[in-house]
């Protein structure tokens, strides 16, 4: 296991993200490979405004929706930050967490971090980390489903069907918590929030080259929707209510009720 720090009970690698620091002849499409896994905690914190607040409060919100003897899903779990937050906050009887990611490198490291969490705290919810595609998942009855910055990596034409399956799996009283980067239909609003996001990354130590190369690496693999598109799609998938609970610049998190 690489060196890691414990911050507020979260095990995180301390390796800084320098992936796009040197000029590349050709910028390959972004992939969740071993190189990204090594620097992921630093990368996501310096790139996603509000990420630590969203992750910690996702656990707090989940505790309000968790129903006894049900599953809590962390879909696109990466290194398990959301899973760790669920385990810090949810106290309902008989709940267990299923974390799913299709990156083998992420899953391997996630299991190590969860083992570290197990060795530090007692009476944590049981957790299973599954390496697999969330599009092929056979859902069990669930009270909380977290899609924390994952839906944007799913092919747009697959998103509605996935949300339909999530909706079907949710038990009464449960919720989907969906966090995403947003795009905006109003051009001026889109340009302003994009510029402010660049300023956020700059303030977190990324150079212009890093910002530009990351942008071109990610543009083919990550396709953000607008808040209106999310709301319409969630309602079309069967959800009855969509409530935004957090937004920082062009990143937001929504609660969707079954
Ligand atoms: C966090 N939730 O730290 N099936 C399973 N996993 C997938 C799929 C798929 N079809 N597509 C992408 N992923 C995390 C952050 S990162 C977001 C989530 C980001 C996985 C992918 O391997 C990656 O680990 C994750 O979704 C997206 O709160 O890096 O911006």
CSV table of C-alpha atoms and ligand atoms in Angstrom, one decimal:
chain,number,residue,atom,x,y,z
A,1,UNK,CA,0.0,0.0,0.0
A,2,UNK,CA,1.4,3.5,-0.8
A,3,UNK,CA,1.8,6.0,2.0
A,4,UNK,CA,-1.5,7.4,3.2
A,5,UNK,CA,-2.7,10.0,5.6
A,6,UNK,CA,-5.8,9.8,7.8
A,7,UNK,CA,-7.8,13.0,7.5
A,8,UNK,CA,-11.1,13.2,9.5
A,9,UNK,CA,-11.1,9.4,9.6
A,10,UNK,CA,-10.6,9.1,5.8
A,11,UNK,CA,-7.6,7.1,4.5
A,12,UNK,CA,-6.1,9.1,1.6
A,13,UNK,CA,-3.0,8.7,-0.5
A,14,UNK,CA,-0.8,11.8,-0.3
A,15,UNK,CA,0.8,11.6,-3.7
A,16,UNK,CA,0.3,14.9,-5.6
A,17,UNK,CA,-1.4,14.9,-9.0
A,18,UNK,CA,1.2,15.8,-11.7
A,19,UNK,CA,-0.3,13.6,-14.4
A,20,UNK,CA,-0.7,16.4,-16.9
A,21,UNK,CA,2.2,18.6,-15.7
A,22,UNK,CA,4.5,17.8,-18.7
A,23,UNK,CA,3.6,18.6,-22.3
A,24,UNK,CA,2.3,15.6,-24.1
A,25,UNK,CA,2.6,15.1,-27.9
A,26,UNK,CA,-0.8,13.6,-27.9
A,27,UNK,CA,-3.1,13.7,-24.9
A,28,UNK,CA,-4.8,10.3,-24.5
A,29,UNK,CA,-8.4,9.9,-23.4
A,30,UNK,CA,-8.6,10.0,-19.6
A,31,UNK,CA,-8.8,6.5,-17.9
A,32,UNK,CA,-9.1,5.4,-14.3
A,33,UNK,CA,-5.8,3.5,-14.5
A,34,UNK,CA,-3.0,2.8,-11.9
A,35,UNK,CA,-1.4,6.3,-12.5
A,36,UNK,CA,-4.7,8.0,-11.8
A,37,UNK,CA,-5.5,5.8,-8.8
A,38,UNK,CA,-2.2,6.8,-7.1
A,39,UNK,CA,-3.0,10.5,-7.2
A,40,UNK,CA,-6.8,10.3,-7.2
A,41,UNK,CA,-7.6,11.8,-3.7
A,42,UNK,CA,-5.4,14.8,-4.5
A,43,UNK,CA,-6.8,15.1,-8.1
A,44,UNK,CA,-10.5,15.0,-7.2
A,45,UNK,CA,-10.1,17.4,-4.2
A,46,UNK,CA,-8.2,20.0,-6.3
A,47,UNK,CA,-10.6,19.6,-9.3
A,48,UNK,CA,-14.1,19.3,-7.9
A,49,UNK,CA,-15.2,22.4,-5.9
A,50,UNK,CA,-17.0,21.2,-2.8
A,51,UNK,CA,-15.9,17.6,-3.0
A,52,UNK,CA,-15.0,17.1,0.7
A,53,UNK,CA,-18.2,18.8,1.8
A,54,UNK,CA,-20.3,16.6,-0.6
A,55,UNK,CA,-18.7,13.4,0.5
A,56,UNK,CA,-19.0,14.0,4.2
A,57,UNK,CA,-22.6,15.2,4.0
A,58,UNK,CA,-23.6,12.4,1.7
A,59,UNK,CA,-23.1,10.2,4.7
A,60,UNK,CA,-25.1,12.5,6.9
A,61,UNK,CA,-28.0,12.6,4.3
A,62,UNK,CA,-27.8,8.9,3.8
A,63,UNK,CA,-28.4,8.3,7.5
A,64,UNK,CA,-31.7,10.0,7.1
A,65,UNK,CA,-32.8,7.7,4.3
A,66,UNK,CA,-31.2,4.4,5.3
A,67,UNK,CA,-33.8,1.7,6.1
A,68,UNK,CA,-33.1,-1.3,8.3
A,69,UNK,CA,-31.9,-4.4,6.6
A,70,UNK,CA,-31.3,-2.8,3.2
A,71,UNK,CA,-28.3,-2.2,0.9
A,72,UNK,CA,-26.6,1.1,0.5
A,73,UNK,CA,-24.9,1.3,-3.0
A,74,UNK,CA,-21.9,3.4,-3.8
A,75,UNK,CA,-21.8,3.2,-7.6
A,76,UNK,CA,-18.6,4.3,-9.3
A,77,UNK,CA,-17.0,4.1,-5.9
A,78,UNK,CA,-13.4,4.9,-7.0
A,79,UNK,CA,-11.4,4.7,-3.7
A,80,UNK,CA,-14.5,4.4,-1.5
A,81,UNK,CA,-14.6,7.9,-0.1
A,82,UNK,CA,-18.5,7.8,-0.2
A,83,UNK,CA,-18.5,4.2,1.3
A,84,UNK,CA,-16.2,5.4,4.1
A,85,UNK,CA,-18.6,8.3,4.7
A,86,UNK,CA,-21.7,6.0,4.7
A,87,UNK,CA,-19.9,3.8,7.3
A,88,UNK,CA,-19.1,6.8,9.5
A,89,UNK,CA,-22.7,8.1,9.6
A,90,UNK,CA,-25.3,5.3,8.9
A,91,UNK,CA,-26.4,3.5,12.1
A,92,UNK,CA,-29.5,1.6,10.8
A,93,UNK,CA,-29.8,-2.0,11.9
A,94,UNK,CA,-28.8,-4.6,9.3
A,95,UNK,CA,-27.5,-2.3,6.6
A,96,UNK,CA,-24.6,-3.1,4.4
A,97,UNK,CA,-22.7,-1.2,1.7
A,98,UNK,CA,-22.0,-2.5,-1.8
A,99,UNK,CA,-19.4,-0.4,-3.6
A,100,UNK,CA,-19.1,-1.0,-7.4
A,101,UNK,CA,-16.4,0.2,-9.8
A,102,UNK,CA,-15.2,-1.2,-13.2
A,103,UNK,CA,-11.6,0.0,-12.7
A,104,UNK,CA,-9.6,-2.9,-11.4
A,105,UNK,CA,-6.9,-0.5,-10.1
A,106,UNK,CA,-9.5,1.5,-8.2
A,107,UNK,CA,-11.1,-1.6,-6.7
A,108,UNK,CA,-7.9,-3.0,-5.5
A,109,UNK,CA,-6.8,0.2,-3.7
A,110,UNK,CA,-10.4,0.8,-2.4
A,111,UNK,CA,-10.3,-2.6,-0.6
A,112,UNK,CA,-7.0,-1.6,1.0
A,113,UNK,CA,-8.4,1.7,2.3
A,114,UNK,CA,-11.5,0.0,3.6
A,115,UNK,CA,-9.3,-2.5,5.4
A,116,UNK,CA,-7.5,0.4,7.0
A,117,UNK,CA,-10.9,1.9,8.0
A,118,UNK,CA,-11.9,-1.5,9.5
A,119,UNK,CA,-8.7,-1.6,11.6
A,120,UNK,CA,-9.3,1.9,13.0
A,121,UNK,CA,-13.0,1.8,13.9
A,122,UNK,CA,-15.4,-0.7,15.4
A,123,UNK,CA,-18.9,-1.7,14.5
A,124,UNK,CA,-18.7,-0.4,10.9
A,125,UNK,CA,-21.3,-1.5,8.4
A,126,UNK,CA,-20.2,-4.5,6.4
A,127,UNK,CA,-19.0,-3.7,3.0
A,128,UNK,CA,-18.5,-5.6,-0.3
A,129,UNK,CA,-16.4,-4.0,-3.1
A,130,UNK,CA,-17.4,-5.4,-6.5
A,131,UNK,CA,-15.3,-5.0,-9.6
A,132,UNK,CA,-18.0,-4.6,-12.3
A,133,UNK,CA,-20.0,-2.5,-14.6
A,134,UNK,CA,-22.9,-0.6,-12.9
A,135,UNK,CA,-24.9,-1.0,-16.1
A,136,UNK,CA,-24.9,-4.8,-15.6
A,137,UNK,CA,-25.6,-4.8,-11.9
A,138,UNK,CA,-28.5,-6.9,-10.5
A,139,UNK,CA,-29.7,-4.5,-7.8
A,140,UNK,CA,-30.9,-5.7,-4.4
A,141,UNK,CA,-33.5,-3.8,-2.4
A,142,UNK,CA,-31.7,-0.6,-1.6
A,143,UNK,CA,-32.5,2.4,0.6
A,144,UNK,CA,-29.6,4.6,-0.5
A,145,UNK,CA,-27.9,4.8,-3.9
A,146,UNK,CA,-25.0,7.2,-4.3
A,147,UNK,CA,-23.9,8.1,-7.8
A,148,UNK,CA,-21.2,10.6,-6.8
A,149,UNK,CA,-19.7,12.0,-10.0
A,150,UNK,CA,-20.2,8.7,-11.9
A,151,UNK,CA,-23.3,9.2,-14.1
A,152,UNK,CA,-21.3,11.7,-16.2
A,153,UNK,CA,-19.0,8.9,-17.3
A,154,UNK,CA,-21.9,6.7,-18.5
A,155,UNK,CA,-22.9,6.9,-22.2
A,156,UNK,CA,-25.7,9.4,-22.4
A,157,UNK,CA,-28.1,6.9,-24.1
A,158,UNK,CA,-27.6,4.5,-21.1
A,159,UNK,CA,-28.4,7.0,-18.4
A,160,UNK,CA,-32.2,6.8,-18.3
A,161,UNK,CA,-32.3,3.0,-18.2
A,162,UNK,CA,-29.7,2.9,-15.4
A,163,UNK,CA,-31.7,5.5,-13.3
A,164,UNK,CA,-34.9,3.4,-14.0
A,165,UNK,CA,-33.2,0.4,-12.5
A,166,UNK,CA,-32.0,2.4,-9.5
A,167,UNK,CA,-35.5,3.7,-9.0
A,168,UNK,CA,-36.9,0.1,-9.1
A,169,UNK,CA,-34.4,-1.0,-6.5
A,170,UNK,CA,-35.2,1.8,-4.0
A,171,UNK,CA,-37.4,0.9,-1.1
A,172,UNK,CA,-40.0,3.4,0.4
A,173,UNK,CA,-38.2,6.0,2.4
A,174,UNK,CA,-35.0,5.6,0.5
A,175,UNK,CA,-33.2,8.0,-1.9
A,176,UNK,CA,-30.8,8.4,-4.7
A,177,UNK,CA,-28.0,11.0,-4.2
A,178,UNK,CA,-26.7,12.1,-7.5
A,179,UNK,CA,-23.7,14.5,-7.8
A,180,UNK,CA,-22.5,15.8,-11.2
A,181,UNK,CA,-20.6,18.4,-13.0
A,182,UNK,CA,-23.2,20.6,-14.7
A,183,UNK,CA,-23.3,22.4,-18.0
A,184,UNK,CA,-25.6,25.3,-18.5
A,185,UNK,CA,-28.0,26.1,-21.3
A,186,UNK,CA,-27.5,29.8,-20.9
A,187,UNK,CA,-24.2,30.5,-22.8
A,188,UNK,CA,-23.2,33.4,-20.5
A,189,UNK,CA,-23.8,31.4,-17.3
A,190,UNK,CA,-21.9,28.4,-18.8
A,191,UNK,CA,-18.9,30.6,-19.7
A,192,UNK,CA,-18.9,32.3,-16.3
A,193,UNK,CA,-19.0,29.1,-14.3
A,194,UNK,CA,-16.4,27.5,-16.5
A,195,UNK,CA,-14.1,30.4,-16.0
A,196,UNK,CA,-14.6,30.3,-12.3
A,197,UNK,CA,-13.9,26.6,-12.2
A,198,UNK,CA,-10.6,27.2,-14.0
A,199,UNK,CA,-9.8,29.9,-11.4
A,200,UNK,CA,-10.6,27.3,-8.7
A,201,UNK,CA,-8.1,24.8,-10.3
A,202,UNK,CA,-5.5,27.5,-10.7
A,203,UNK,CA,-5.9,28.5,-7.1
A,204,UNK,CA,-5.3,24.8,-6.2
A,205,UNK,CA,-1.9,24.9,-7.9
A,206,UNK,CA,-2.7,23.5,-11.4
A,207,UNK,CA,-0.8,25.2,-14.3
A,208,UNK,CA,-2.5,26.4,-17.5
A,209,UNK,CA,-0.9,23.4,-19.3
A,210,UNK,CA,-2.2,20.9,-16.7
A,211,UNK,CA,-5.7,22.5,-17.0
A,212,UNK,CA,-5.7,22.4,-20.8
A,213,UNK,CA,-4.3,18.9,-21.1
A,214,UNK,CA,-6.8,17.5,-18.5
A,215,UNK,CA,-9.6,19.2,-20.4
A,216,UNK,CA,-8.7,17.6,-23.7
A,217,UNK,CA,-8.1,14.2,-22.0
A,218,UNK,CA,-11.6,14.2,-20.4
A,219,UNK,CA,-13.8,15.8,-23.0
A,220,UNK,CA,-14.5,12.5,-24.9
A,221,UNK,CA,-15.1,10.5,-21.7
A,222,UNK,CA,-17.1,12.8,-19.5
A,223,UNK,CA,-20.3,14.3,-20.8
A,224,UNK,CA,-22.1,16.6,-18.3
A,225,UNK,CA,-25.8,17.4,-18.5
A,226,UNK,CA,-27.7,20.5,-17.3
A,227,UNK,CA,-29.7,20.6,-14.1
A,228,UNK,CA,-32.9,20.6,-16.2
A,229,UNK,CA,-31.8,17.5,-18.1
A,230,UNK,CA,-31.1,15.7,-14.8
A,231,UNK,CA,-34.4,16.7,-13.4
A,232,UNK,CA,-36.4,15.7,-16.5
A,233,UNK,CA,-34.5,12.3,-16.8
A,234,UNK,CA,-35.0,11.5,-13.1
A,235,UNK,CA,-38.7,12.2,-13.3
A,236,UNK,CA,-38.9,10.1,-16.5
A,237,UNK,CA,-37.1,7.3,-14.7
A,238,UNK,CA,-39.9,7.3,-12.1
A,239,UNK,CA,-38.6,9.5,-9.3
A,240,UNK,CA,-41.3,11.6,-7.7
A,241,UNK,CA,-39.2,14.5,-6.4
A,242,UNK,CA,-35.8,16.0,-7.2
A,243,UNK,CA,-34.2,18.3,-4.7
A,244,UNK,CA,-30.8,20.0,-5.2
A,245,UNK,CA,-29.0,20.2,-1.8
A,246,UNK,CA,-25.6,21.5,-2.8
A,247,UNK,CA,-24.0,23.5,-5.6
A,248,UNK,CA,-20.5,25.0,-5.8
A,249,UNK,CA,-19.7,26.6,-9.1
A,250,UNK,CA,-20.6,24.1,-11.9
A,251,UNK,CA,-20.8,21.1,-9.5
A,252,UNK,CA,-24.0,20.0,-7.8
A,253,UNK,CA,-25.6,17.3,-5.8
A,254,UNK,CA,-29.3,16.3,-5.9
A,255,UNK,CA,-31.5,14.1,-3.8
A,256,UNK,CA,-34.1,12.1,-5.8
A,257,UNK,CA,-37.0,10.5,-4.0
A,258,UNK,CA,-38.6,7.3,-5.3
B,1,LIG,C1,-15.9,9.5,-5.1
B,1,LIG,N1,-17.6,8.3,-6.4
B,1,LIG,O1,-14.8,9.6,-4.8
B,1,LIG,N2,-19.3,0.9,-14.0
B,1,LIG,C2,-18.7,1.0,-12.8
B,1,LIG,N3,-17.8,2.1,-12.5
B,1,LIG,C3,-17.7,3.0,-13.5
B,1,LIG,C4,-18.4,3.0,-14.7
B,1,LIG,C5,-19.2,1.8,-14.9
B,1,LIG,N4,-19.9,1.7,-16.1
B,1,LIG,N5,-18.0,4.0,-15.4
B,1,LIG,C6,-17.2,4.8,-14.7
B,1,LIG,N6,-17.0,4.2,-13.5
B,1,LIG,C7,-16.2,8.7,-6.4
B,1,LIG,C8,-15.8,9.4,-7.6
B,1,LIG,S1,-15.1,9.0,-10.3
B,1,LIG,C9,-15.5,10.6,-10.7
B,1,LIG,C10,-16.2,8.8,-8.9
B,1,LIG,C11,-14.3,11.5,-11.2
B,1,LIG,C12,-16.2,4.6,-12.4
B,1,LIG,C13,-14.7,5.0,-12.7
B,1,LIG,O2,-13.9,3.9,-12.8
B,1,LIG,C14,-14.4,5.9,-11.6
B,1,LIG,O3,-13.7,5.3,-10.5
B,1,LIG,C15,-15.7,6.5,-11.1
B,1,LIG,O4,-16.7,5.8,-11.9
B,1,LIG,C16,-15.9,8.0,-11.4
B,1,LIG,O5,-16.9,10.1,-4.6
B,1,LIG,O6,-13.2,11.0,-11.2
B,1,LIG,O7,-14.6,12.7,-11.6
